[in-house]
CSV table of C-alpha atoms in Angstrom, one decimal:
chain,number,residue,atom,x,y,z
V,1,MET,CA,-90.5,-34.4,-60.9
V,2,LYS,CA,-88.0,-32.7,-63.3
V,3,LYS,CA,-89.1,-30.1,-65.7
V,4,ILE,CA,-87.4,-27.9,-68.3
V,5,HIS,CA,-88.3,-24.9,-70.3
V,6,VAL,CA,-86.1,-23.8,-73.2
V,7,LYS,CA,-86.3,-20.7,-75.5
V,8,HIS,CA,-84.0,-19.6,-78.3
V,9,ILE,CA,-81.3,-22.1,-77.7
V,10,GLY,CA,-80.1,-23.7,-80.9
V,11,PRO,CA,-83.1,-24.9,-83.0
V,12,ILE,CA,-85.5,-24.7,-80.1
V,13,SER,CA,-87.6,-21.5,-80.3
V,14,ASN,CA,-89.9,-22.2,-77.4
V,15,SER,CA,-90.3,-25.7,-75.9
V,16,GLY,CA,-92.9,-24.7,-73.3
V,17,VAL,CA,-92.6,-26.3,-69.9
V,18,LEU,CA,-91.8,-30.0,-70.4
V,19,ASN,CA,-92.6,-32.2,-67.4
V,20,LEU,CA,-90.1,-35.0,-67.9
V,21,ALA,CA,-90.9,-38.7,-67.1
V,22,PRO,CA,-88.4,-41.3,-65.9
V,23,ILE,CA,-88.4,-42.5,-69.6
V,24,THR,CA,-88.5,-39.6,-72.0
V,25,PHE,CA,-88.4,-39.7,-75.8
V,26,PHE,CA,-87.6,-36.8,-78.1
V,27,CYS,CA,-88.5,-37.4,-81.7
V,28,GLY,CA,-88.6,-35.2,-84.8
V,29,ARG,CA,-86.7,-34.3,-87.9
V,30,GLN,CA,-82.9,-34.1,-88.1
V,31,GLY,CA,-81.6,-30.8,-86.8
V,32,SER,CA,-84.9,-30.1,-85.0
V,33,GLY,CA,-83.4,-29.9,-81.5
V,34,LYS,CA,-83.8,-33.3,-80.1
V,35,SER,CA,-80.2,-33.6,-79.0
V,36,THR,CA,-80.1,-30.0,-77.8
V,37,LEU,CA,-82.8,-30.8,-75.3
V,38,ALA,CA,-81.2,-34.0,-74.3
V,39,LYS,CA,-77.8,-32.3,-73.8
V,40,LEU,CA,-79.3,-29.5,-71.7
V,41,ILE,CA,-81.0,-32.0,-69.5
V,42,SER,CA,-77.7,-34.0,-69.2
V,43,THR,CA,-75.9,-30.8,-68.2
V,44,CYS,CA,-78.4,-29.9,-65.5
V,45,LEU,CA,-78.4,-33.4,-64.1
V,46,TRP,CA,-74.6,-33.4,-64.0
V,47,LEU,CA,-74.5,-29.9,-62.4
V,48,GLU,CA,-76.9,-31.0,-59.6
V,49,LYS,CA,-74.5,-33.8,-58.8
V,50,ALA,CA,-71.4,-31.5,-58.9
V,51,LEU,CA,-73.0,-29.0,-56.6
V,52,VAL,CA,-74.0,-31.6,-54.1
V,53,LYS,CA,-70.6,-33.2,-54.2
V,54,GLY,CA,-68.9,-29.8,-53.8
V,55,SER,CA,-66.7,-30.3,-56.9
V,56,LYS,CA,-68.4,-27.1,-58.2
V,57,THR,CA,-69.8,-24.2,-56.2
V,58,ILE,CA,-72.7,-22.0,-56.9
V,59,LYS,CA,-70.4,-19.0,-57.0
V,60,TYR,CA,-68.2,-20.7,-59.5
V,61,VAL,CA,-70.9,-21.7,-62.0
V,62,THR,CA,-72.8,-18.4,-61.8
V,63,SER,CA,-69.7,-16.3,-62.6
V,64,TYR,CA,-68.0,-15.3,-65.8
V,65,SER,CA,-70.5,-17.0,-68.1
V,66,ARG,CA,-69.2,-20.4,-67.0
V,67,PHE,CA,-72.5,-22.1,-67.4
V,68,LYS,CA,-72.7,-21.3,-71.1
V,69,LYS,CA,-69.0,-21.5,-71.9
V,70,GLU,CA,-67.7,-24.3,-69.7
V,71,LEU,CA,-70.6,-26.5,-68.7
V,72,CYS,CA,-72.6,-26.2,-71.9
V,73,GLY,CA,-69.3,-26.2,-73.8
V,74,TYR,CA,-68.9,-29.9,-72.8
V,75,HIS,CA,-71.7,-30.7,-75.2
V,76,ARG,CA,-70.6,-28.0,-77.7
V,77,LEU,CA,-73.7,-26.0,-77.1
V,78,SER,CA,-72.0,-22.6,-76.3
V,79,ASP,CA,-72.6,-21.2,-79.7
V,80,PHE,CA,-76.3,-22.2,-79.5
V,81,PHE,CA,-76.9,-19.4,-77.1
V,82,SER,CA,-78.0,-15.9,-78.0
V,83,ALA,CA,-79.1,-12.7,-76.2
V,84,GLU,CA,-82.6,-14.1,-76.2
V,85,SER,CA,-81.7,-17.5,-74.8
V,86,TYR,CA,-83.7,-18.7,-71.8
V,87,LEU,CA,-83.5,-21.9,-69.8
V,88,HIS,CA,-85.4,-22.9,-66.7
V,89,TYR,CA,-84.8,-26.3,-65.1
V,90,GLU,CA,-86.4,-27.5,-61.9
V,91,SER,CA,-86.1,-30.7,-59.8
V,92,ASP,CA,-86.9,-31.6,-56.2
V,93,PHE,CA,-83.4,-30.3,-55.3
V,94,PHE,CA,-82.5,-27.3,-57.5
V,95,VAL,CA,-83.8,-24.6,-59.7
V,96,PHE,CA,-81.5,-23.4,-62.5
V,97,THR,CA,-82.3,-20.3,-64.6
V,98,TYR,CA,-80.4,-18.8,-67.5
V,99,GLN,CA,-81.8,-15.5,-68.6
V,100,ASP,CA,-80.4,-12.2,-70.0
V,101,GLY,CA,-76.9,-13.8,-70.2
V,102,LYS,CA,-76.9,-14.7,-66.5
V,103,PHE,CA,-77.1,-18.0,-64.7
V,104,ASP,CA,-78.8,-18.4,-61.4
V,105,VAL,CA,-78.9,-21.4,-59.0
V,106,GLN,CA,-81.5,-21.9,-56.2
V,107,GLU,CA,-81.1,-24.7,-53.7
V,108,LYS,CA,-84.1,-26.6,-52.5
V,109,ASP,CA,-84.2,-29.5,-50.0
V,110,LEU,CA,-81.0,-31.6,-50.5
V,111,GLN,CA,-81.6,-33.9,-47.6
V,112,HIS,CA,-82.9,-36.7,-49.9
V,113,PHE,CA,-80.8,-36.0,-52.9
V,114,LEU,CA,-80.2,-39.1,-55.1
V,115,MET,CA,-76.6,-39.1,-56.4
V,116,PRO,CA,-76.8,-39.9,-60.2
V,117,LYS,CA,-74.4,-41.5,-62.6
V,118,VAL,CA,-75.1,-39.5,-65.8
V,119,MET,CA,-74.1,-41.1,-69.0
V,120,TYR,CA,-74.5,-39.4,-72.4
V,121,VAL,CA,-74.2,-41.7,-75.3
V,122,PRO,CA,-73.7,-39.7,-78.5
V,123,ALA,CA,-74.7,-40.8,-82.0
V,124,GLU,CA,-71.0,-40.7,-83.1
V,125,ARG,CA,-70.2,-43.7,-80.8
V,126,ASN,CA,-69.6,-46.2,-83.6
V,127,PHE,CA,-66.4,-44.1,-84.4
V,128,MET,CA,-64.9,-45.6,-81.2
V,129,VAL,CA,-65.2,-49.1,-82.6
V,130,ALA,CA,-64.8,-48.5,-86.3
V,131,ILE,CA,-61.3,-47.2,-85.9
V,132,GLU,CA,-58.6,-49.5,-84.5
V,133,HIS,CA,-57.2,-48.2,-81.2
V,134,ALA,CA,-59.5,-45.2,-81.2
V,135,GLU,CA,-58.5,-44.6,-77.6
V,136,LYS,CA,-55.2,-43.2,-78.8
V,137,ILE,CA,-56.9,-40.4,-80.7
V,138,LYS,CA,-56.5,-37.0,-79.1
V,139,LYS,CA,-59.0,-34.1,-78.8
V,140,LEU,CA,-62.1,-36.2,-79.1
V,141,PRO,CA,-65.4,-34.3,-78.3
V,142,PRO,CA,-65.7,-34.4,-74.5
V,143,SER,CA,-68.9,-36.5,-74.4
V,144,LEU,CA,-67.3,-39.1,-76.7
V,145,GLN,CA,-64.2,-39.1,-74.6
V,146,THR,CA,-66.2,-39.8,-71.5
V,147,LEU,CA,-68.0,-42.7,-73.2
V,148,GLN,CA,-64.7,-44.0,-74.5
V,149,ASP,CA,-63.3,-44.0,-70.9
V,150,GLU,CA,-66.4,-45.9,-69.6
V,151,TYR,CA,-66.3,-48.3,-72.5
V,152,LEU,CA,-62.6,-49.2,-71.8
V,153,ARG,CA,-63.3,-49.5,-68.1
V,154,ALA,CA,-66.2,-51.9,-68.8
V,155,LEU,CA,-64.1,-54.0,-71.1
V,156,ASN,CA,-61.2,-54.2,-68.7
V,157,ARG,CA,-63.4,-55.3,-65.8
V,158,ALA,CA,-65.3,-57.8,-67.9
V,159,LYS,CA,-65.0,-61.5,-67.1
V,160,GLY,CA,-65.3,-63.5,-70.3
V,161,VAL,CA,-67.4,-62.4,-73.2
V,162,LEU,CA,-70.0,-59.6,-73.2
V,163,PRO,CA,-73.4,-60.1,-74.8
V,164,LEU,CA,-74.5,-57.6,-77.4
V,165,HIS,CA,-78.0,-59.1,-77.2
V,166,VAL,CA,-78.5,-59.0,-81.0
V,167,ASP,CA,-78.3,-62.2,-83.1
V,168,GLU,CA,-76.5,-63.9,-80.2
V,169,VAL,CA,-73.4,-62.0,-81.0
V,170,LYS,CA,-70.9,-61.3,-78.3
V,171,LEU,CA,-67.9,-59.1,-77.6
V,172,GLN,CA,-64.6,-60.4,-76.5
V,173,TYR,CA,-61.8,-58.2,-75.3
V,174,ASP,CA,-58.1,-59.3,-75.4
V,175,LYS,CA,-56.8,-57.2,-72.4
V,176,LEU,CA,-53.2,-58.1,-73.1
V,177,ASN,CA,-53.2,-56.9,-76.8
V,178,LYS,CA,-56.0,-54.4,-76.3
V,179,VAL,CA,-58.0,-55.9,-79.2
V,180,THR,CA,-61.8,-56.2,-79.3
V,181,TRP,CA,-63.4,-59.0,-81.2
V,182,VAL,CA,-67.0,-59.5,-82.4
V,183,VAL,CA,-67.9,-63.2,-82.1
V,184,GLY,CA,-70.9,-64.7,-83.8
V,185,GLU,CA,-72.1,-68.1,-84.9
V,186,GLY,CA,-69.2,-69.6,-86.9
V,187,TYR,CA,-67.1,-66.4,-87.1
V,188,LYS,CA,-64.9,-64.1,-85.2
V,189,THR,CA,-63.7,-60.7,-86.4
V,190,LYS,CA,-62.0,-57.7,-85.1
V,191,ALA,CA,-64.5,-55.1,-84.0
V,192,TYR,CA,-63.3,-52.4,-86.3
V,193,GLN,CA,-64.0,-54.8,-89.2
V,194,ALA,CA,-67.5,-55.8,-88.0
V,195,ALA,CA,-70.8,-54.6,-89.4
V,196,SER,CA,-71.7,-51.0,-88.7
V,197,GLY,CA,-74.7,-52.1,-86.6
V,198,PHE,CA,-72.5,-54.0,-84.2
V,199,GLN,CA,-70.0,-51.1,-84.0
V,200,SER,CA,-72.9,-48.8,-83.1
V,201,ILE,CA,-74.4,-51.0,-80.3
V,202,ALA,CA,-71.1,-52.2,-78.8
V,203,PRO,CA,-70.3,-49.1,-76.7
V,204,LEU,CA,-74.0,-48.4,-76.1
V,205,VAL,CA,-74.8,-51.9,-74.7
V,206,VAL,CA,-71.5,-52.6,-73.0
V,207,VAL,CA,-71.5,-49.2,-71.1
V,208,SER,CA,-75.2,-49.3,-70.3
V,209,ASP,CA,-75.1,-52.9,-69.0
V,210,TYR,CA,-71.9,-52.1,-67.0
V,211,LEU,CA,-73.2,-48.9,-65.4
V,212,ALA,CA,-76.7,-50.2,-64.6
V,213,GLY,CA,-75.2,-53.2,-62.9
V,214,MET,CA,-72.7,-51.1,-60.9
V,215,VAL,CA,-75.4,-48.7,-59.8
V,216,LYS,CA,-77.7,-51.5,-58.8
V,217,GLU,CA,-74.9,-53.0,-56.5
V,218,GLN,CA,-74.2,-49.6,-54.9
V,219,ALA,CA,-77.9,-48.7,-54.5
V,220,GLU,CA,-78.3,-51.8,-52.4
V,221,GLU,CA,-75.8,-50.5,-49.9
V,222,PRO,CA,-76.5,-46.7,-49.9
V,223,MET,CA,-74.3,-44.2,-48.1
V,224,SER,CA,-75.7,-42.6,-45.0
V,225,ALA,CA,-76.5,-38.9,-45.0
V,226,GLU,CA,-73.6,-38.4,-42.5
V,227,ASP,CA,-71.1,-40.1,-44.8
V,228,LYS,CA,-72.3,-38.1,-47.8
V,229,GLU,CA,-71.8,-34.8,-45.9
V,230,LYS,CA,-68.4,-35.9,-44.7
V,231,LEU,CA,-67.3,-36.7,-48.2
V,232,ARG,CA,-68.8,-33.4,-49.5
V,233,LYS,CA,-66.7,-31.5,-47.0
V,234,GLU,CA,-63.5,-33.4,-48.0
V,235,ILE,CA,-64.2,-32.4,-51.6
V,236,GLN,CA,-64.7,-28.8,-50.7
V,237,LYS,CA,-61.4,-28.7,-48.8
V,238,ILE,CA,-59.6,-30.0,-51.9
V,239,GLN,CA,-61.2,-27.5,-54.2
V,240,SER,CA,-60.5,-24.6,-51.9
V,241,ASN,CA,-56.9,-25.4,-51.3
V,242,SER,CA,-54.9,-22.9,-53.3
V,243,LYS,CA,-51.6,-24.9,-52.7
V,244,PHE,CA,-52.9,-27.8,-54.8
V,245,THR,CA,-52.3,-27.8,-58.6
V,246,GLU,CA,-55.2,-28.7,-60.9
V,247,GLU,CA,-53.5,-32.1,-61.5
V,248,MET,CA,-53.2,-32.8,-57.8
V,249,LYS,CA,-56.8,-31.8,-57.3
V,250,ASN,CA,-58.0,-34.1,-60.1
V,251,LEU,CA,-56.0,-37.0,-58.6
V,252,LEU,CA,-57.4,-36.5,-55.1
V,253,MET,CA,-60.9,-36.0,-56.6
V,254,GLU,CA,-60.7,-39.4,-58.4
V,255,GLU,CA,-59.8,-41.1,-55.1
V,256,LEU,CA,-62.8,-39.5,-53.3
V,257,ASN,CA,-65.1,-40.2,-56.2
V,258,SER,CA,-64.3,-43.9,-55.9
V,259,ARG,CA,-65.7,-43.8,-52.4
V,260,LEU,CA,-68.9,-42.1,-53.6
V,261,LYS,CA,-72.0,-44.3,-53.7
V,262,ILE,CA,-74.3,-43.8,-56.7
V,263,ASP,CA,-78.0,-44.0,-56.1
V,264,CYS,CA,-79.3,-44.0,-59.7
V,265,PHE,CA,-78.3,-44.2,-63.4
V,266,TRP,CA,-79.5,-41.6,-65.9
V,267,ASN,CA,-78.8,-43.0,-69.4
V,268,ILE,CA,-79.2,-40.5,-72.2
V,269,VAL,CA,-78.9,-42.1,-75.6
V,270,GLU,CA,-78.9,-40.5,-79.0
V,271,GLU,CA,-80.4,-42.6,-81.8
V,272,PRO,CA,-80.2,-46.2,-80.3
V,273,GLU,CA,-81.7,-47.4,-83.6
V,274,GLN,CA,-78.5,-46.3,-85.5
V,275,ASN,CA,-77.6,-48.8,-88.3
V,276,LEU,CA,-80.0,-51.4,-87.0
V,277,TYR,CA,-82.7,-53.6,-88.6
V,278,PRO,CA,-86.2,-53.0,-87.0
V,279,GLN,CA,-86.2,-56.2,-85.0
V,280,SER,CA,-82.7,-55.4,-83.6
V,281,GLN,CA,-84.0,-51.9,-82.6
V,282,ARG,CA,-86.7,-53.7,-80.5
V,283,THR,CA,-84.0,-55.8,-78.9
V,284,ILE,CA,-81.9,-52.8,-78.0
V,285,LEU,CA,-84.9,-50.9,-76.6
V,286,ASN,CA,-85.6,-53.9,-74.4
V,287,VAL,CA,-82.0,-53.9,-73.2
V,288,LEU,CA,-82.2,-50.2,-72.3
V,289,THR,CA,-85.6,-50.6,-70.5
V,290,GLN,CA,-84.2,-53.6,-68.7
V,291,ASN,CA,-81.3,-51.5,-67.4
V,292,PHE,CA,-83.7,-48.8,-66.5
V,293,ASN,CA,-85.7,-51.3,-64.4
V,294,GLN,CA,-82.6,-52.4,-62.4
V,295,SER,CA,-82.9,-49.6,-59.8
V,296,PRO,CA,-86.0,-47.7,-58.8
V,297,HIS,CA,-84.8,-44.1,-59.4
V,298,ASN,CA,-83.1,-44.6,-62.8
V,299,GLY,CA,-83.8,-42.5,-65.8
V,300,LEU,CA,-83.7,-43.0,-69.5
V,301,ILE,CA,-83.8,-40.3,-72.2
V,302,ILE,CA,-83.8,-41.2,-75.9
V,303,THR,CA,-83.6,-39.1,-79.0
V,304,THR,CA,-84.8,-40.9,-82.1
V,305,HIS,CA,-85.7,-40.7,-85.8
V,306,SER,CA,-87.2,-44.2,-85.7
V,307,PRO,CA,-91.0,-44.8,-85.7
V,308,TYR,CA,-90.3,-48.3,-84.5
V,309,MET,CA,-88.9,-47.1,-81.2
V,310,ILE,CA,-92.2,-45.4,-80.3
V,311,ASN,CA,-94.1,-48.4,-81.4
V,312,TYR,CA,-91.9,-50.8,-79.4
V,313,ILE,CA,-92.1,-48.8,-76.2
V,314,SER,CA,-95.9,-49.2,-76.6
V,315,LEU,CA,-95.3,-52.9,-76.6
V,316,ASN,CA,-93.4,-52.7,-73.3
V,317,ILE,CA,-96.2,-50.6,-71.7
V,318,LYS,CA,-98.9,-52.9,-73.0
V,319,ALA,CA,-97.1,-56.0,-71.7
V,320,ARG,CA,-97.1,-54.5,-68.2
V,321,ALA,CA,-100.8,-53.6,-68.4
V,322,VAL,CA,-101.8,-57.0,-69.6
V,323,ALA,CA,-99.7,-58.6,-66.8
V,324,GLU,CA,-101.5,-56.5,-64.2
V,325,LYS,CA,-104.8,-57.5,-65.7
V,326,CYS,CA,-103.9,-61.2,-66.1
V,327,PRO,CA,-101.2,-62.3,-63.6
V,328,ASP,CA,-101.4,-65.9,-64.7
V,329,CYS,CA,-100.4,-64.8,-68.3
V,330,ALA,CA,-96.9,-63.7,-67.3
V,331,GLU,CA,-95.1,-66.5,-69.0
V,332,ALA,CA,-97.0,-66.0,-72.3
V,333,ILE,CA,-96.5,-62.2,-72.1
V,334,SER,CA,-92.7,-62.8,-71.5
V,335,SER,CA,-92.5,-64.7,-74.8
V,336,VAL,CA,-93.5,-61.4,-76.5
V,337,VAL,CA,-91.8,-58.8,-74.3
V,338,PRO,CA,-89.2,-59.9,-71.7
V,339,LYS,CA,-90.5,-59.4,-68.2
V,340,GLU,CA,-87.4,-57.4,-67.2
V,341,SER,CA,-88.4,-54.8,-69.9
V,342,TRP,CA,-92.0,-54.2,-68.9
V,343,ILE,CA,-92.8,-50.5,-68.3
V,344,LYS,CA,-95.6,-48.7,-66.5
V,345,ALA,CA,-97.6,-46.3,-68.7
V,346,GLU,CA,-97.0,-43.4,-66.3
V,347,GLN,CA,-93.2,-43.8,-66.5
V,348,VAL,CA,-93.1,-42.7,-70.2
V,349,LYS,CA,-93.6,-39.5,-72.1
V,350,VAL,CA,-92.9,-38.8,-75.8
V,351,PHE,CA,-92.2,-35.3,-77.0
V,352,GLU,CA,-92.2,-34.3,-80.7
V,353,ILE,CA,-90.1,-31.3,-81.8
V,354,GLN,CA,-91.9,-29.3,-84.5
V,355,PRO,CA,-90.3,-27.7,-87.6
V,356,ASN,CA,-90.8,-24.3,-86.0
V,357,GLY,CA,-88.8,-25.2,-82.9
V,358,SER,CA,-91.7,-25.7,-80.6
V,359,VAL,CA,-92.3,-28.9,-78.7
V,360,ILE,CA,-95.5,-30.9,-78.2
V,361,GLU,CA,-96.2,-33.9,-75.9
V,362,LEU,CA,-97.8,-36.8,-77.8
V,363,GLU,CA,-101.2,-37.7,-76.6
V,364,THR,CA,-101.7,-41.2,-75.1
V,365,TYR,CA,-104.4,-43.9,-75.7
V,366,GLU,CA,-104.8,-46.3,-72.8
V,367,GLY,CA,-101.4,-45.2,-71.5
V,368,MET,CA,-99.6,-45.7,-74.8
V,369,PRO,CA,-98.2,-43.0,-77.1
V,370,SER,CA,-100.5,-42.0,-79.9
V,371,ASP,CA,-99.9,-43.3,-83.4
V,372,ASN,CA,-100.5,-39.8,-84.7
V,373,ASN,CA,-96.9,-38.6,-84.6
V,374,TYR,CA,-94.4,-37.3,-87.1
V,375,LEU,CA,-92.5,-40.6,-87.4
V,376,ASN,CA,-95.6,-42.7,-88.0
V,377,ASN,CA,-97.0,-40.1,-90.4
V,378,ALA,CA,-93.7,-40.2,-92.3
V,379,LEU,CA,-94.3,-44.0,-92.8
V,380,ALA,CA,-97.9,-43.4,-93.8
V,381,GLU,CA,-96.7,-40.8,-96.4
V,382,THR,CA,-95.3,-43.7,-98.4
V,383,ASN,CA,-98.7,-45.2,-98.9
V,384,ILE,CA,-100.1,-41.8,-99.9
V,385,LEU,CA,-97.3,-41.3,-102.4
V,386,PHE,CA,-97.8,-44.8,-103.8
V,387,ASP,CA,-101.6,-44.1,-104.2
V,388,GLN,CA,-100.6,-40.9,-106.1
V,389,LEU,CA,-98.5,-42.9,-108.5
V,390,LEU,CA,-101.3,-45.4,-109.0
V,391,GLU,CA,-103.7,-42.5,-109.8
V,392,ILE,CA,-101.2,-41.2,-112.4
V,393,GLU,CA,-100.8,-44.7,-113.9
V,394,ASP,CA,-104.6,-45.1,-114.0
V,395,GLU,CA,-105.0,-41.7,-115.7
V,396,ASP,CA,-102.4,-42.6,-118.3
V,397,ASP,CA,-104.1,-46.0,-118.9
V,398,ASN,CA,-107.4,-44.2,-119.4
V,399,GLN,CA,-105.9,-41.7,-121.8
V,400,THR,CA,-104.3,-44.5,-123.8
V,401,LEU,CA,-107.5,-46.4,-123.9
V,402,GLU,CA,-109.4,-43.3,-125.1
V,403,THR,CA,-106.8,-42.7,-127.8
V,404,GLU,CA,-107.1,-46.3,-129.0
V,405,GLU,CA,-110.8,-46.1,-129.2
V,406,LYS,CA,-110.7,-42.9,-131.2
V,407,ASP,CA,-108.2,-44.5,-133.6
V,408,ASN,CA,-110.5,-47.4,-134.1
């Protein structure tokens, strides 16, 4: 179980203690703090991994405000902190606390630590595809640069075309000329000239598919505790050797990291619905949940403005529930929701960030998120406003009729 409590960081005034689920949604208005929570969780997940590997030490991360300036600086959160900022994160392996400007780390039982691959997919991802040879641009935001690196790695290791899962469109990469093509029924266009929806989903889908598949392969042949400890000691030796330059350390660390077996994949995605038609949003959510299902300890965190995303995850939950109730209906259910994307109700939580910076967990009905949430209410508001216009129209019609009757 992982839980986090945030106070006075960015737009979040007081989240309360949030018990995270393997699949966690954050929804709310723009600027409400959805991404702030997702980025803090991403930072804590990455830090757990770094401490276990030995690439960071407790002394290092608790000194000289490095947690705020360096680690949270990766996601550009440093300026979100104030004198009142508070963070408490707890998992089965660590407790992290930031309070009164100081960061504290407490180790728990690390014997069964699951080494994660943490991927943060920012909303600005379409930039990578919309601009030709975006990989040559310097000083990208660190999270975007990391996604760019993984995207190029996935493209270079691809064999043949890569499915984007929407409208049977595929991605084709010319490794020799470093040109990416979007290929559809009867057309082929360079990716930077493609529709914005395809530019948005290309890095998301390609990287998610690639990393989920990689982690699944490695998880099937996990490292022994002895091998993990041996690797950890090698990393610590490199980090503590004052004769190595930072460049040498980085090169040696890359070689060691290639030997590190990953146990699970934590995919943290901002606005997967970006630039997509509702039906395409459902397809992308099914892809993300399918990747989640590939390994038993994977995690998926989604920030969203889309009411469809909450409704579609309810479909995935309901599909699993119906299948358990009626095993012989699996084929029929799969025609509605692909079997690979079925989700257990207890695997999902949806949190809504309020305008005042507090956070509430949505209630559930038969295991599915309640329809009474900000996003659905925003849709319902359209009907209310339309009714108001009808009332104004009716009132005007009545006044006109009364005027005509008086004239007669």
